[in-house]
Amino acid sequence: MESATVQEEIEVQNPATGETIASVPVDSTDSVAATVARVRANQPAWEELGFKGRREWLNKLRDWLLDNSDRIADTLKSETGKVRAEATLETPYLADQINFYGSKAEKFIGEQKIRPNSPLSASRKLRLRYSPYPVVGLISPWNFPLVLSLGDAIPALMAGAAVVMKPSEVTPLGLSEIVTAWQEEIGGPDVLAVVNGGAEAATALIDHSDFMGFTGSDVTGKKVMARAAETLTPVSLELGGKDPMVVLEGANLERAANAAAWGGMLNSGQMCISVERIYVEDGAYEEFVRKLKDKVDELSQGADADVVACDVGAMTMESQLAKVETQVDEAVKAGATVLVGGKRGEGPGQFYEPTVLIDVEPGMSVLDDETFGPVVTVTRVANEDEAIFRANDSRYGLSASVFGPRGRAEKAARRIEAGAVNVNDMIFNMLVPSLPMGGWKESGIGYRNGEYGIRKYCRSSAIVSPRLMTKSEPLWYPYTPSRQELVGKLTSFISGRGKRRFGK
Ligand code: NAD
């Protein structure tokens, strides 16, 4: 392995205890370029392995992940401040991705026969071929350090690309541990690498990659797209959200309140698809709010040790904690009411109490902007139309949920402007690799998962060859009046679907 040029070090802290747990060297622009060049040189041999060969390597990675899931959960827990129950969620997701793309990649991107659409195209054999972008760069955030980096690398690797990942500078440890294992314990081909750092390393990765996958905030996503435009590098952007939940009269309010508490507080609300805004029809409002308040009140918060003990963990970044605090404080000053929580939790770590707000109004940033913390707002609405209008009244459109009688809720779901809507359910779409996941509006461009989640890493080429090997073709030289007449008659007949008489 080439060693990175060390410019400075990143100090990684445990947000649940405040302790410094490791330091990681930052990659310079040159070392990012060198890493990309190194895996680029190894990519053709990786592509040459074919679907079966690549699947075999990824299955070894899957087995390693499953064998080492406790060790990885420990690392994730200490660098993110997650509770143990949530730190253990990432490896099964990765194993599922490997199984899904391992079995489906050939179907999705194997060479395809294309059916001719007319007698003219039937004169040729038509094929569509997918070739991977040689190097896929992935830039990821800190809230799910593996799912949002290695999870996206799996389809790219199955497609035959080499991958360089840049994790968030806040949570670089878990991913590096896995890539080191791929290189040293599994002995995998050198087509999967990590570079570390912040904006400078990320920018270098955009400059040198052939495809850029980005997950993070909409503010940074716009910078990524602008930078990638300089080299016309294609991007997919998985950005922020402000997910609405709609509760209709007649909903199972016990299930809805449990779902709201989990969907709002899971990972301390630091999820792009957290429930942040809840709109409840008048007749269901009082009971729903009472149930939600009780359920959130019962949640335990703290730093887990080796066994599962707490429901809600720490906030991974102090700056994010301060943002949540400001949004809630400003809303309260402007008239919002705190039903539960509403302030920082006790240290030494970085905690914000699970919080439920009512009496919120548009114009409050807690209702208009992404919060990304353990805070939900509940608003009473007159009817379904108002609920849908308010749910859609956002610059984001990542995902949503609707709770209500099945038929009505299913119908309402189809009116919501979002990349996914869970009906009487919460966040489940994220666990189904065959379903595409992506945002509308400022929540992103492109999708992860499903067929598109691997095709996006490929360029397509059309391969065409004639069925009959004649000396020449009617369309070729020389142009003569008699040939032109024949071509005209044929195209008129074919284009008119045979309804125009031959020769007219
Ligand atoms: P962020 O945008 O601050 O950072 C994301 C990544 O971008 C980090 O690795 C960071 O180092 C890098 N970066 C910083 N400056 C850059 C630049 N100029 N050019 C390129 N990259 C740069 O986001 P974050 O705080 O790490 O994560 C939280 C955000 O991510 C939230 O908005 C959340 O909704 C979003 N998110 C989206 C999804 C999704 O799937 N849609 C999933 C998780 C998180």
Coordinates of C-alpha atoms and ligand atoms in Angstrom, one line a residue:
M1 CA 0.0 0.0 0.0
E2 CA 1.2 3.5 -0.8
S3 CA 1.2 5.7 2.3
A4 CA -0.8 8.9 2.3
T5 CA 1.0 12.2 2.6
V6 CA 0.1 13.4 6.0
Q7 CA -1.0 17.0 6.3
E8 CA -2.8 16.9 9.6
E9 CA -4.8 14.6 11.8
I10 CA -8.5 14.3 12.5
E11 CA -9.2 13.7 16.2
V12 CA -12.2 11.4 16.6
Q13 CA -14.3 11.8 19.7
N14 CA -16.9 9.6 21.4
P15 CA -20.0 11.9 21.5
A16 CA -21.6 9.9 24.3
T17 CA -18.7 10.3 26.7
G18 CA -16.6 13.2 25.3
E19 CA -13.4 11.1 25.2
T20 CA -11.0 11.3 22.3
I21 CA -10.8 7.8 20.9
A22 CA -8.5 8.0 17.9
S23 CA -6.7 10.2 15.4
V24 CA -6.6 9.6 11.7
P25 CA -4.3 11.2 9.1
V26 CA -5.8 13.5 6.5
D27 CA -5.2 12.8 2.9
S28 CA -3.8 15.6 0.8
T29 CA -5.0 16.4 -2.7
D30 CA -2.1 14.5 -4.1
S31 CA -2.7 11.4 -2.0
V32 CA -6.4 11.3 -3.1
A33 CA -5.2 11.5 -6.7
A34 CA -2.7 8.7 -6.0
T35 CA -5.3 6.5 -4.4
V36 CA -7.7 7.0 -7.3
A37 CA -4.9 6.2 -9.8
R38 CA -3.9 3.0 -7.9
V39 CA -7.4 1.5 -7.9
R40 CA -8.0 2.7 -11.5
A41 CA -5.0 0.6 -12.5
N42 CA -6.6 -2.5 -10.8
Q43 CA -10.1 -1.9 -12.1
P44 CA -9.8 -3.7 -15.5
A45 CA -8.8 -7.0 -13.8
W46 CA -11.7 -6.6 -11.4
E47 CA -14.2 -6.1 -14.3
E48 CA -12.7 -9.0 -16.1
L49 CA -13.6 -11.3 -13.1
G50 CA -17.2 -11.1 -14.3
F51 CA -20.3 -11.2 -12.1
K52 CA -19.6 -14.6 -10.6
G53 CA -16.0 -13.7 -9.7
R54 CA -16.9 -10.4 -8.2
R55 CA -19.8 -12.0 -6.3
E56 CA -17.5 -14.5 -4.7
W57 CA -15.2 -11.7 -3.4
L58 CA -18.2 -9.8 -2.1
N59 CA -19.6 -12.9 -0.4
K60 CA -16.3 -13.1 1.5
L61 CA -16.8 -9.6 2.6
R62 CA -20.3 -10.4 3.7
D63 CA -19.1 -13.3 5.8
W64 CA -16.4 -11.2 7.4
L65 CA -19.0 -8.5 8.2
L66 CA -21.3 -11.0 9.8
D67 CA -18.4 -12.7 11.7
N68 CA -17.2 -9.3 13.0
S69 CA -20.5 -7.5 13.5
D70 CA -20.0 -7.0 17.3
R71 CA -16.6 -5.5 16.8
I72 CA -17.9 -3.1 14.1
A73 CA -20.9 -2.1 16.3
D74 CA -18.4 -1.2 19.0
T75 CA -16.5 1.1 16.7
L76 CA -19.7 2.7 15.3
K77 CA -21.1 3.1 18.8
S78 CA -18.0 4.9 20.0
E79 CA -17.5 7.2 17.0
T80 CA -21.2 8.2 16.6
G81 CA -22.6 8.0 20.1
K82 CA -25.4 5.6 18.9
V83 CA -27.0 3.2 21.3
R84 CA -26.0 -0.4 20.8
A85 CA -29.4 -1.5 19.4
E86 CA -28.8 1.0 16.5
A87 CA -25.1 0.4 16.0
T88 CA -25.8 -3.2 15.2
L89 CA -28.2 -2.3 12.4
E90 CA -25.6 -1.5 9.8
T91 CA -23.9 -4.9 9.1
P92 CA -27.1 -6.8 8.3
Y93 CA -28.1 -4.0 5.9
L94 CA -24.7 -4.4 4.1
A95 CA -25.1 -8.2 4.0
D96 CA -28.5 -7.8 2.4
Q97 CA -27.1 -5.4 -0.2
I98 CA -24.4 -8.0 -1.1
N99 CA -27.0 -10.8 -1.4
F100 CA -29.3 -8.6 -3.4
Y101 CA -26.8 -7.2 -5.9
G102 CA -24.9 -10.5 -6.0
S103 CA -28.0 -12.3 -7.3
K104 CA -29.5 -9.5 -9.4
A105 CA -26.5 -7.6 -11.0
E106 CA -26.4 -9.7 -14.1
K107 CA -30.1 -9.3 -14.7
F108 CA -29.9 -5.5 -14.2
I109 CA -26.7 -4.8 -16.2
G110 CA -25.8 -7.9 -18.2
E111 CA -25.8 -7.5 -22.0
Q112 CA -29.3 -7.3 -23.2
K113 CA -31.0 -8.3 -26.5
I114 CA -33.2 -5.4 -27.7
R115 CA -36.4 -6.1 -29.5
P116 CA -36.6 -4.3 -32.9
N117 CA -39.3 -1.6 -33.0
S118 CA -39.8 -1.8 -36.8
P119 CA -39.0 -3.9 -39.9
L120 CA -36.1 -1.5 -40.5
S121 CA -34.5 -2.2 -37.1
A122 CA -35.3 -5.9 -37.4
S123 CA -32.7 -6.1 -40.2
R124 CA -30.0 -5.8 -37.5
K125 CA -29.1 -7.6 -34.3
L126 CA -29.5 -5.1 -31.5
R127 CA -27.6 -5.4 -28.2
L128 CA -27.3 -3.1 -25.2
R129 CA -24.2 -3.3 -23.1
Y130 CA -23.4 -1.7 -19.7
S131 CA -19.8 -0.9 -18.8
P132 CA -18.9 0.4 -15.4
Y133 CA -17.4 3.9 -14.8
P134 CA -13.9 2.8 -13.9
V135 CA -13.7 4.7 -10.7
V136 CA -16.7 5.6 -8.6
G137 CA -16.1 8.2 -5.8
L138 CA -18.4 8.2 -2.8
I139 CA -18.7 11.0 -0.2
S140 CA -20.8 10.3 2.8
P141 CA -22.1 11.8 6.1
W142 CA -21.7 10.7 9.7
N143 CA -25.2 9.5 10.7
F144 CA -24.9 5.9 9.2
P145 CA -21.2 5.7 8.4
L146 CA -21.3 2.3 6.7
V147 CA -24.8 2.1 5.1
L148 CA -24.2 5.4 3.2
S149 CA -20.7 4.6 2.0
L150 CA -20.0 0.9 1.7
G151 CA -23.8 0.3 1.1
D152 CA -23.4 2.3 -2.1
A153 CA -20.1 0.8 -2.9
I154 CA -21.5 -2.7 -3.1
P155 CA -23.5 -2.2 -6.3
A156 CA -20.6 -0.2 -7.8
L157 CA -18.2 -3.1 -7.1
M158 CA -20.7 -5.6 -8.5
A159 CA -20.9 -3.5 -11.6
G160 CA -17.2 -3.9 -12.0
A161 CA -16.1 -0.4 -10.9
A162 CA -13.3 0.4 -8.5
V163 CA -14.5 2.6 -5.5
V164 CA -12.9 5.3 -3.4
M165 CA -14.9 6.4 -0.4
K166 CA -14.5 9.5 1.7
P167 CA -16.3 9.1 5.0
S168 CA -17.3 12.1 7.1
E169 CA -14.3 13.5 8.9
V170 CA -16.4 13.1 12.1
T171 CA -16.8 9.3 11.8
P172 CA -13.9 7.7 9.7
L173 CA -13.1 4.7 11.9
G174 CA -15.7 2.0 11.1
L175 CA -15.3 2.2 7.4
S176 CA -11.5 2.2 7.5
E177 CA -11.6 -0.9 9.7
I178 CA -13.6 -2.7 7.1
V179 CA -11.4 -1.6 4.2
T180 CA -8.3 -2.6 6.1
A181 CA -9.9 -6.1 6.6
W182 CA -10.8 -6.3 2.9
Q183 CA -7.1 -5.7 2.1
E184 CA -5.4 -7.5 4.9
E185 CA -7.7 -10.2 6.2
I186 CA -9.9 -11.1 3.2
G187 CA -7.1 -10.4 0.7
G188 CA -9.6 -8.7 -1.7
P189 CA -8.4 -7.1 -4.9
D190 CA -7.1 -3.5 -4.4
V191 CA -10.2 -1.9 -5.9
L192 CA -11.8 -0.5 -2.7
A193 CA -10.1 2.3 -0.8
V194 CA -10.8 5.0 1.7
V195 CA -9.4 8.6 1.8
N196 CA -9.9 10.8 4.8
G197 CA -10.4 14.5 5.3
G198 CA -13.0 17.3 4.8
A199 CA -13.9 19.5 1.9
E200 CA -10.4 19.5 0.3
A201 CA -10.1 15.7 0.1
A202 CA -13.7 15.5 -1.1
T203 CA -13.1 18.1 -3.9
A204 CA -10.0 16.1 -5.0
L205 CA -12.1 13.0 -5.1
I206 CA -14.8 14.7 -7.3
D207 CA -12.0 15.9 -9.7
H208 CA -10.5 12.4 -10.2
S209 CA -13.6 10.2 -10.1
D210 CA -15.6 9.1 -13.2
F211 CA -18.9 9.0 -11.3
M212 CA -19.6 10.8 -8.0
G213 CA -22.1 9.5 -5.5
F214 CA -22.8 12.0 -2.7
T215 CA -24.9 11.7 0.5
G216 CA -25.1 14.7 2.8
S217 CA -26.8 18.1 3.1
D218 CA -28.4 19.9 0.2
V219 CA -26.0 22.8 0.8
T220 CA -23.0 20.6 0.2
G221 CA -24.8 18.6 -2.5
K222 CA -25.1 21.8 -4.6
K223 CA -21.3 22.4 -4.2
V224 CA -20.6 18.8 -5.3
M225 CA -22.8 19.2 -8.4
A226 CA -21.1 22.5 -9.3
R227 CA -17.7 21.1 -9.0
A228 CA -18.6 17.9 -10.9
A229 CA -19.9 20.1 -13.7
E230 CA -16.4 21.3 -14.4
T231 CA -15.4 17.9 -15.6
L232 CA -18.9 16.8 -16.7
T233 CA -18.8 14.1 -14.1
P234 CA -22.2 12.5 -13.5
V235 CA -23.5 12.7 -10.0
S236 CA -26.2 11.1 -7.8
L237 CA -27.2 13.2 -4.8
E238 CA -28.9 11.8 -1.7
L239 CA -29.7 14.9 0.3
G240 CA -31.7 16.1 3.3
G241 CA -35.3 15.8 4.2
K242 CA -38.1 17.2 6.4
D243 CA -40.3 14.1 6.3
P244 CA -44.0 14.6 7.1
M245 CA -46.3 12.1 8.7
V246 CA -50.0 12.3 8.2
V247 CA -52.5 10.8 10.7
L248 CA -56.0 10.5 9.5
E249 CA -59.2 10.0 11.5
G250 CA -59.8 6.2 12.0
A251 CA -56.1 5.4 12.2
N252 CA -54.8 2.9 14.7
L253 CA -53.5 5.6 17.0
E254 CA -51.5 3.3 19.2
R255 CA -49.5 2.1 16.2
A256 CA -49.3 5.6 14.8
A257 CA -47.9 7.0 18.1
N258 CA -45.4 4.2 18.4
A259 CA -44.3 4.8 14.8
A260 CA -44.0 8.5 15.4
A261 CA -41.9 8.0 18.5
W262 CA -39.6 5.6 16.8
G263 CA -39.4 7.4 13.4
G264 CA -38.7 10.7 15.1
M265 CA -36.2 9.6 17.7
L266 CA -34.4 6.7 16.0
N267 CA -30.6 7.5 15.8
S268 CA -31.5 10.6 17.9
G269 CA -33.4 11.9 14.9
Q270 CA -30.2 12.1 12.9
M271 CA -31.7 10.5 9.9
C272 CA -32.5 12.0 6.5
I273 CA -35.8 10.1 6.7
S274 CA -36.7 10.9 10.3
V275 CA -40.2 12.0 10.9
E276 CA -40.0 15.7 11.7
R277 CA -43.5 17.2 11.0
I278 CA -46.7 15.4 12.0
Y279 CA -50.1 16.6 10.7
V280 CA -53.1 15.1 12.5
E281 CA -56.8 15.3 11.4
D282 CA -58.9 17.2 14.0
G283 CA -60.8 14.2 15.3
A284 CA -57.7 12.1 16.0
Y285 CA -55.5 15.0 17.3
E286 CA -56.1 14.9 21.1
E287 CA -55.7 11.2 21.6
F288 CA -52.7 10.9 19.2
V289 CA -50.9 13.8 21.0
R290 CA -51.6 12.2 24.4
K291 CA -50.2 8.9 23.3
L292 CA -47.2 10.3 21.6
K293 CA -46.3 12.4 24.6
D294 CA -46.5 9.4 26.9
K295 CA -44.4 7.2 24.6
V296 CA -41.6 9.8 24.1
D297 CA -41.6 10.5 27.9
E298 CA -40.8 6.9 28.5
L299 CA -37.7 6.7 26.3
S300 CA -34.4 6.3 28.1
Q301 CA -31.4 8.2 26.9
G302 CA -27.7 7.7 27.5
A303 CA -24.4 6.0 26.7
D304 CA -24.8 2.3 26.3
A305 CA -22.1 0.0 27.6
D306 CA -21.8 -3.6 26.3
V307 CA -25.4 -4.5 26.5
V308 CA -28.5 -2.9 25.1
A309 CA -29.8 -0.5 27.7
C310 CA -30.9 2.8 26.3
D311 CA -33.4 3.8 23.6
V312 CA -31.9 7.1 22.5
G313 CA -28.2 8.0 22.2
A314 CA -26.1 11.1 21.8
M315 CA -25.9 13.7 19.1
T316 CA -22.9 13.0 17.0
M317 CA -21.8 16.6 16.4
E318 CA -21.8 19.5 18.8
S319 CA -22.7 21.9 16.0
Q320 CA -25.7 19.8 15.1
L321 CA -26.8 19.8 18.8
A322 CA -26.5 23.6 18.9
K323 CA -28.6 23.9 15.7
V324 CA -31.4 21.8 17.3
E325 CA -31.2 23.8 20.5
T326 CA -31.5 27.1 18.5
Q327 CA -34.5 25.8 16.4
V328 CA -36.4 24.7 19.5
D329 CA -35.6 27.8 21.6
E330 CA -36.6 30.2 18.7
A331 CA -39.8 28.2 18.2
V332 CA -40.7 28.4 21.9
K333 CA -40.0 32.2 21.9
A334 CA -42.4 32.5 18.9
G335 CA -45.2 30.6 20.7
A336 CA -44.5 26.9 20.4
T337 CA -45.3 24.7 23.4
V338 CA -42.9 21.9 24.6
L339 CA -44.8 18.8 25.6
V340 CA -41.7 16.7 26.3
G341 CA -38.0 17.4 26.4
G342 CA -37.0 20.8 24.8
K343 CA -33.5 21.1 26.2
R344 CA -30.0 19.5 26.3
G345 CA -29.6 16.3 28.2
E346 CA -27.1 15.8 31.0
G347 CA -23.4 15.4 30.0
P348 CA -20.6 14.5 29.9
G349 CA -21.6 13.5 26.3
Q350 CA -23.7 15.5 23.8
F351 CA -27.4 14.8 24.4
Y352 CA -30.6 16.5 23.4
E353 CA -33.8 15.3 25.1
P354 CA -36.4 13.5 22.9
T355 CA -38.8 16.4 22.2
V356 CA -42.4 16.9 21.1
L357 CA -43.5 20.4 20.1
I358 CA -47.1 21.7 19.4
D359 CA -48.4 25.1 18.5
V360 CA -45.8 25.5 15.7
E361 CA -46.4 27.7 12.7
P362 CA -44.8 28.1 9.2
G363 CA -42.0 30.6 9.4
M364 CA -40.4 28.8 12.4
S365 CA -37.2 27.1 11.3
V366 CA -38.2 24.0 13.3
L367 CA -41.0 23.5 10.8
D368 CA -39.4 24.9 7.6
D369 CA -35.8 23.6 7.8
E370 CA -34.3 20.2 8.4
T371 CA -33.8 19.7 12.1
F372 CA -31.8 16.4 12.1
G373 CA -32.3 15.9 15.8
P374 CA -34.8 14.1 18.3
V375 CA -37.6 16.6 17.8
V376 CA -41.0 16.2 16.2
T377 CA -43.7 18.9 15.7
V378 CA -47.4 18.0 15.8
T379 CA -50.0 20.2 14.0
R380 CA -53.8 19.9 14.0
V381 CA -55.3 20.1 10.6
A382 CA -59.0 20.4 9.6
N383 CA -59.0 17.6 7.0
E384 CA -57.1 15.3 4.6
D385 CA -56.7 18.1 2.0
E386 CA -55.0 20.4 4.5
A387 CA -52.8 17.6 5.7
I388 CA -51.6 16.8 2.2
F389 CA -51.2 20.5 1.3
R390 CA -49.0 21.1 4.4
A391 CA -47.0 17.9 3.9
N392 CA -46.2 19.0 0.4
D393 CA -45.5 22.6 1.4
S394 CA -41.7 22.0 1.7
R395 CA -38.6 22.4 -0.5
Y396 CA -37.8 18.8 0.5
G397 CA -39.4 15.5 -0.7
L398 CA -37.4 12.6 0.6
S399 CA -40.0 10.3 2.2
A400 CA -43.2 10.4 4.2
S401 CA -45.8 8.3 6.0
V402 CA -49.6 8.2 6.2
F403 CA -51.6 6.5 8.9
G404 CA -55.3 5.8 8.5
P405 CA -57.9 3.4 7.4
R406 CA -56.2 1.3 4.7
G407 CA -58.0 2.5 1.6
R408 CA -58.0 6.2 2.5
A409 CA -54.4 6.1 3.6
E410 CA -53.3 4.3 0.4
K411 CA -55.1 7.0 -1.7
A412 CA -53.6 9.9 0.3
A413 CA -50.1 8.4 0.0
R414 CA -50.3 8.8 -3.8
R415 CA -50.8 12.6 -3.4
I416 CA -47.6 13.1 -1.4
E417 CA -44.6 14.6 -3.2
A418 CA -41.8 12.3 -2.0
G419 CA -39.6 9.5 -3.2
A420 CA -41.2 7.0 -0.8
V421 CA -44.4 6.9 1.3
N422 CA -44.9 4.3 4.0
V423 CA -48.6 3.5 4.7
N424 CA -49.3 2.6 8.3
D425 CA -45.6 1.9 8.5
M426 CA -42.4 3.7 9.2
I427 CA -39.1 3.9 7.3
F428 CA -39.5 0.3 6.0
N429 CA -38.8 1.2 2.4
M430 CA -35.1 1.8 3.4
L431 CA -34.8 -1.9 4.3
V432 CA -35.9 -3.2 0.9
P433 CA -33.0 -3.2 -1.5
S434 CA -35.2 -3.8 -4.5
L435 CA -37.0 -0.5 -4.0
P436 CA -35.3 2.6 -5.3
M437 CA -34.7 5.3 -2.7
G438 CA -34.2 8.9 -3.7
G439 CA -35.5 12.4 -3.1
W440 CA -37.8 14.8 -5.0
K441 CA -37.2 18.5 -5.1
E442 CA -34.1 19.6 -3.0
S443 CA -33.8 16.1 -1.5
G444 CA -31.7 14.9 -4.3
I445 CA -31.1 13.6 -7.8
G446 CA -31.0 9.9 -8.7
Y447 CA -31.6 6.9 -6.6
R448 CA -29.9 4.2 -4.6
N449 CA -31.1 0.6 -4.5
G450 CA -33.1 -1.3 -7.1
E451 CA -32.2 -1.6 -10.7
Y452 CA -31.3 2.1 -11.0
G453 CA -28.9 1.8 -8.0
I454 CA -26.5 -0.3 -10.1
R455 CA -27.2 1.0 -13.5
K456 CA -26.2 4.5 -12.5
Y457 CA -22.6 3.3 -12.1
C458 CA -22.6 2.2 -15.8
R459 CA -22.3 3.8 -19.2
S460 CA -24.3 2.1 -21.9
S461 CA -23.2 1.2 -25.4
A462 CA -25.5 0.1 -28.2
I463 CA -24.0 -2.8 -30.3
V464 CA -25.5 -3.2 -33.7
S465 CA -24.8 -5.7 -36.5
P466 CA -26.6 -6.6 -39.8
R467 CA -28.4 -10.0 -40.1
L468 CA -27.6 -10.2 -43.8
M469 CA -24.1 -9.5 -45.1
T470 CA -24.9 -7.7 -48.4
K471 CA -22.3 -5.9 -50.5
S472 CA -23.9 -2.5 -49.8
E473 CA -27.0 -1.0 -48.2
P474 CA -29.8 1.1 -49.8
L475 CA -28.9 4.0 -47.5
W476 CA -25.2 4.1 -48.5
Y477 CA -23.6 5.7 -51.6
P478 CA -24.1 6.2 -54.4
Y479 CA -27.3 8.3 -54.1
T480 CA -29.3 7.7 -57.3
P481 CA -32.9 8.7 -58.2
S482 CA -34.0 5.0 -58.3
R483 CA -32.5 4.2 -54.9
Q484 CA -34.0 7.4 -53.4
E485 CA -37.4 6.4 -54.7
L486 CA -37.0 2.9 -53.2
V487 CA -35.9 4.3 -49.8
G488 CA -38.8 6.8 -49.9
K489 CA -41.4 4.1 -50.6
L490 CA -40.0 1.8 -47.9
T491 CA -39.8 4.5 -45.2
S492 CA -43.3 5.7 -46.0
F493 CA -44.6 2.2 -45.7
I494 CA -42.7 1.4 -42.5
S495 CA -43.4 4.7 -40.8
G496 CA -47.1 4.6 -41.7
R497 CA -47.2 1.2 -40.0
G498 CA -48.4 -0.4 -43.3
K499 CA -51.5 1.8 -43.4
R500 CA -50.1 4.0 -46.1
R501 CA -50.0 2.1 -49.3
F502 CA -46.6 1.0 -50.6
G503 CA -45.4 3.8 -52.9
K504 CA -47.8 6.5 -51.7
Ligands
NAD1 P1 -22.5 17.5 5.0 O1 -23.1 17.9 3.7 O2 -22.0 18.5 5.9 O3 -21.3 16.5 4.7 C1 -21.4 15.4 3.9 C2 -20.0 15.0 3.4 O4 -19.6 16.0 2.5 C3 -18.9 14.8 4.4 O5 -18.1 13.7 4.1 C4 -18.1 16.1 4.2 O6 -16.7 16.0 4.6 C5 -18.2 16.3 2.7 N1 -17.9 17.7 2.3 C6 -17.8 18.8 3.0 N2 -17.6 19.9 2.2 C7 -17.6 19.5 1.0 C8 -17.4 20.1 -0.3 N3 -17.2 21.4 -0.4 N4 -17.5 19.3 -1.4 C9 -17.7 18.0 -1.3 N5 -17.9 17.3 -0.1 C10 -17.8 18.1 1.0 O7 -23.6 16.5 5.7 P2 -23.5 15.8 7.1 O8 -23.6 16.9 8.2 O9 -22.3 14.9 7.1 O10 -24.8 14.9 7.0 C11 -26.1 15.3 7.4 C12 -26.9 15.6 6.1 O11 -26.9 14.4 5.3 C13 -28.3 15.9 6.4 O12 -28.8 16.9 5.6 C14 -29.0 14.6 6.0 O13 -30.4 14.7 5.7 C15 -28.2 14.1 4.9 N6 -28.4 12.7 4.6 C16 -29.1 12.3 3.5 C17 -29.3 11.0 3.3 C18 -30.0 10.4 2.1 O14 -29.9 9.3 1.8 N7 -30.8 11.3 1.4 C19 -28.8 10.0 4.2 C20 -28.1 10.5 5.3 C21 -27.9 11.8 5.5

